[in-house]
PDB file of C-alpha atoms in Angstrom:
ATOM      1  CA  MET A 179     137.892 118.868  95.094  1.00 49.00           C
ATOM      2  CA  LEU A 180     136.649 117.835  98.556  1.00 48.00           C
ATOM      3  CA  GLN A 181     139.783 119.098 100.238  1.00 50.00           C
ATOM      4  CA  ALA A 182     139.171 122.448  98.615  1.00 53.00           C
ATOM      5  CA  LEU A 183     135.668 122.534 100.134  1.00 57.00           C
ATOM      6  CA  ILE A 184     136.724 121.430 103.613  1.00 59.00           C
ATOM      7  CA  PRO A 185     140.428 122.136 104.218  1.00 61.00           C
ATOM      8  CA  GLY A 186     142.291 119.511 106.255  1.00 62.00           C
ATOM      9  CA  TRP A 187     139.638 116.790 105.816  1.00 59.00           C
ATOM     10  CA  SER A 188     140.311 113.527 104.067  1.00 70.00           C
ATOM     11  CA  ILE A 189     137.737 111.871 101.822  1.00 70.00           C
ATOM     12  CA  HIS A 190     137.300 109.103 104.412  1.00 68.00           C
ATOM     13  CA  ARG A 191     136.489 111.583 107.164  1.00 72.00           C
ATOM     14  CA  TYR A 192     134.106 113.489 104.883  1.00 70.00           C
ATOM     15  CA  CYS A 193     132.246 110.269 103.948  1.00 74.00           C
ATOM     16  CA  LEU A 194     131.912 109.312 107.620  1.00 75.00           C
ATOM     17  CA  ARG A 195     130.427 112.730 108.409  1.00 78.00           C
ATOM     18  CA  VAL A 196     127.963 112.405 105.535  1.00 79.00           C
ATOM     19  CA  LEU A 197     126.925 108.917 106.700  1.00 78.00           C
ATOM     20  CA  LEU A 198     126.420 110.136 110.272  1.00 79.00           C
ATOM     21  CA  LEU A 199     124.339 113.041 108.998  1.00 79.00           C
ATOM     22  CA  LEU A 200     122.188 110.689 106.906  1.00 80.00           C
ATOM     23  CA  GLN A 201     121.703 108.377 109.887  1.00 82.00           C
ATOM     24  CA  GLN A 202     120.560 111.285 112.052  1.00 81.00           C
ATOM     25  CA  LEU A 203     118.155 112.415 109.334  1.00 79.00           C
ATOM     26  CA  LEU A 204     116.674 108.909 109.128  1.00 81.00           C
ATOM     27  CA  VAL A 205     116.164 108.811 112.895  1.00 81.00           C
ATOM     28  CA  LEU A 206     114.524 112.232 112.780  1.00 79.00           C
ATOM     29  CA  ALA A 207     112.261 111.157 109.909  1.00 81.00           C
ATOM     30  CA  ALA A 208     111.207 108.005 111.788  1.00 80.00           C
ATOM     31  CA  ALA A 209     110.422 110.024 114.917  1.00 77.00           C
ATOM     32  CA  THR A 210     108.374 112.516 112.897  1.00 75.00           C
ATOM     33  CA  GLN A 211     106.448 109.706 111.235  1.00 72.00           C
ATOM     34  CA  ALA A 212     105.714 108.139 114.646  1.00 67.00           C
ATOM     35  CA  MET A 213     104.405 111.486 115.901  1.00 64.00           C
ATOM     36  CA  ASP A 214     102.146 111.831 112.842  1.00 58.00           C
ATOM     37  CA  THR A 215     100.736 108.339 113.464  1.00 56.00           C
ATOM     38  CA  THR A 216      99.764 109.135 117.058  1.00 55.00           C
ATOM     39  CA  GLN A 217      98.104 112.379 116.020  1.00 60.00           C
ATOM     40  CA  ARG A 218      95.835 110.516 113.597  1.00 68.00           C
ATOM     41  CA  CYS A 219      94.517 108.095 116.250  1.00 75.00           C
ATOM     42  CA  SER A 220      90.881 108.374 117.292  1.00 76.00           C
ATOM     43  CA  ASN A 221      89.987 109.063 120.862  1.00 81.00           C
ATOM     44  CA  ASP A 222      87.962 106.588 122.952  1.00 83.00           C
ATOM     45  CA  THR A 223      84.721 108.537 122.601  1.00 84.00           C
ATOM     46  CA  ASP A 224      84.827 108.381 118.799  1.00 82.00           C
ATOM     47  CA  VAL A 225      85.524 104.653 118.846  1.00 81.00           C
ATOM     48  CA  MET A 226      82.680 103.946 121.299  1.00 82.00           C
ATOM     49  CA  ASP A 227      80.246 106.099 119.311  1.00 82.00           C
ATOM     50  CA  HIS A 228      81.133 104.256 116.111  1.00 81.00           C
ATOM     51  CA  LEU A 229      80.716 100.828 117.720  1.00 79.00           C
ATOM     52  CA  LEU A 230      77.394 101.709 119.327  1.00 80.00           C
ATOM     53  CA  THR A 231      76.042 103.312 116.157  1.00 81.00           C
ATOM     54  CA  GLU A 232      76.997 100.334 113.990  1.00 76.00           C
ATOM     55  CA  THR A 233      75.482  97.920 116.520  1.00 74.00           C
ATOM     56  CA  ALA A 234      72.264  99.923 116.773  1.00 76.00           C
ATOM     57  CA  LEU A 235      71.852 100.079 112.985  1.00 78.00           C
ATOM     58  CA  ARG A 236      72.220  96.324 112.519  1.00 78.00           C
ATOM     59  CA  TYR A 237      70.394  95.218 115.691  1.00 76.00           C
ATOM     60  CA  ASN A 238      67.313  93.020 115.332  1.00 78.00           C
ATOM     61  CA  ARG A 239      65.917  91.549 118.535  1.00 77.00           C
ATOM     62  CA  HIS A 240      63.985  88.900 116.584  1.00 83.00           C
ATOM     63  CA  LYS A 241      67.039  87.517 114.815  1.00 79.00           C
ATOM     64  CA  LEU A 242      68.798  84.594 116.484  1.00 76.00           C
ATOM     65  CA  PRO A 243      72.589  84.303 116.478  1.00 70.00           C
ATOM     66  CA  SER A 244      74.045  81.900 113.934  1.00 77.00           C
ATOM     67  CA  ARG A 245      75.641  79.767 116.622  1.00 81.00           C
ATOM     68  CA  PRO A 246      74.928  79.325 120.331  1.00 79.00           C
ATOM     69  CA  VAL A 247      76.169  82.050 122.604  1.00 76.00           C
ATOM     70  CA  VAL A 248      77.900  80.827 125.737  1.00 84.00           C
ATOM     71  CA  VAL A 249      77.019  82.971 128.736  1.00 86.00           C
ATOM     72  CA  ARG A 250      78.687  82.614 132.102  1.00 91.00           C
ATOM     73  CA  ILE A 251      77.080  84.167 135.169  1.00 91.00           C
ATOM     74  CA  GLU A 252      78.802  84.348 138.528  1.00 91.00           C
ATOM     75  CA  MET A 253      76.950  85.263 141.698  1.00 86.00           C
ATOM     76  CA  TRP A 254      78.567  85.933 145.020  1.00 87.00           C
ATOM     77  CA  ILE A 255      76.326  85.879 148.082  1.00 84.00           C
ATOM     78  CA  GLN A 256      77.726  88.163 150.730  1.00 84.00           C
ATOM     79  CA  GLU A 257      75.110  87.723 153.420  1.00 88.00           C
ATOM     80  CA  VAL A 258      71.943  85.712 154.120  1.00 87.00           C
ATOM     81  CA  THR A 259      69.766  87.887 156.374  1.00 89.00           C
ATOM     82  CA  SER A 260      66.960  85.461 157.189  1.00 90.00           C
ATOM     83  CA  VAL A 261      65.993  81.841 156.585  1.00 91.00           C
ATOM     84  CA  SER A 262      62.458  80.506 156.855  1.00 90.00           C
ATOM     85  CA  GLU A 263      62.335  76.770 157.513  1.00 90.00           C
ATOM     86  CA  LEU A 264      58.556  76.726 157.133  1.00 90.00           C
ATOM     87  CA  THR A 265      58.493  78.096 153.572  1.00 91.00           C
ATOM     88  CA  GLN A 266      62.081  77.076 152.763  1.00 88.00           C
ATOM     89  CA  ASP A 267      62.779  80.654 151.756  1.00 89.00           C
ATOM     90  CA  PHE A 268      65.695  82.965 152.465  1.00 87.00           C
ATOM     91  CA  GLU A 269      66.582  86.617 152.012  1.00 87.00           C
ATOM     92  CA  ILE A 270      69.885  87.870 150.737  1.00 84.00           C
ATOM     93  CA  GLY A 271      71.029  91.266 151.987  1.00 74.00           C
TER      94      GLY A 271
END
């Protein structure tokens, strides 16, 4: 039956061709699915708008956080322009 469809081909060769075709179709389907996933991603502006809107809706400046918030502040002094020994004051420029 198969030899009548494809003259000169053995069943083994026909099965290998079918398997290779199926493998290529699977690779193509995976690539198409990956492209669809990237097209459904939100852009940065939409994400930032959503985060800011949600934060603004739930924000209450009188409500304390449930646990302490650790804040770290770093200051780098580049230049001290003047020092007053009399008042023990200095200016940073």
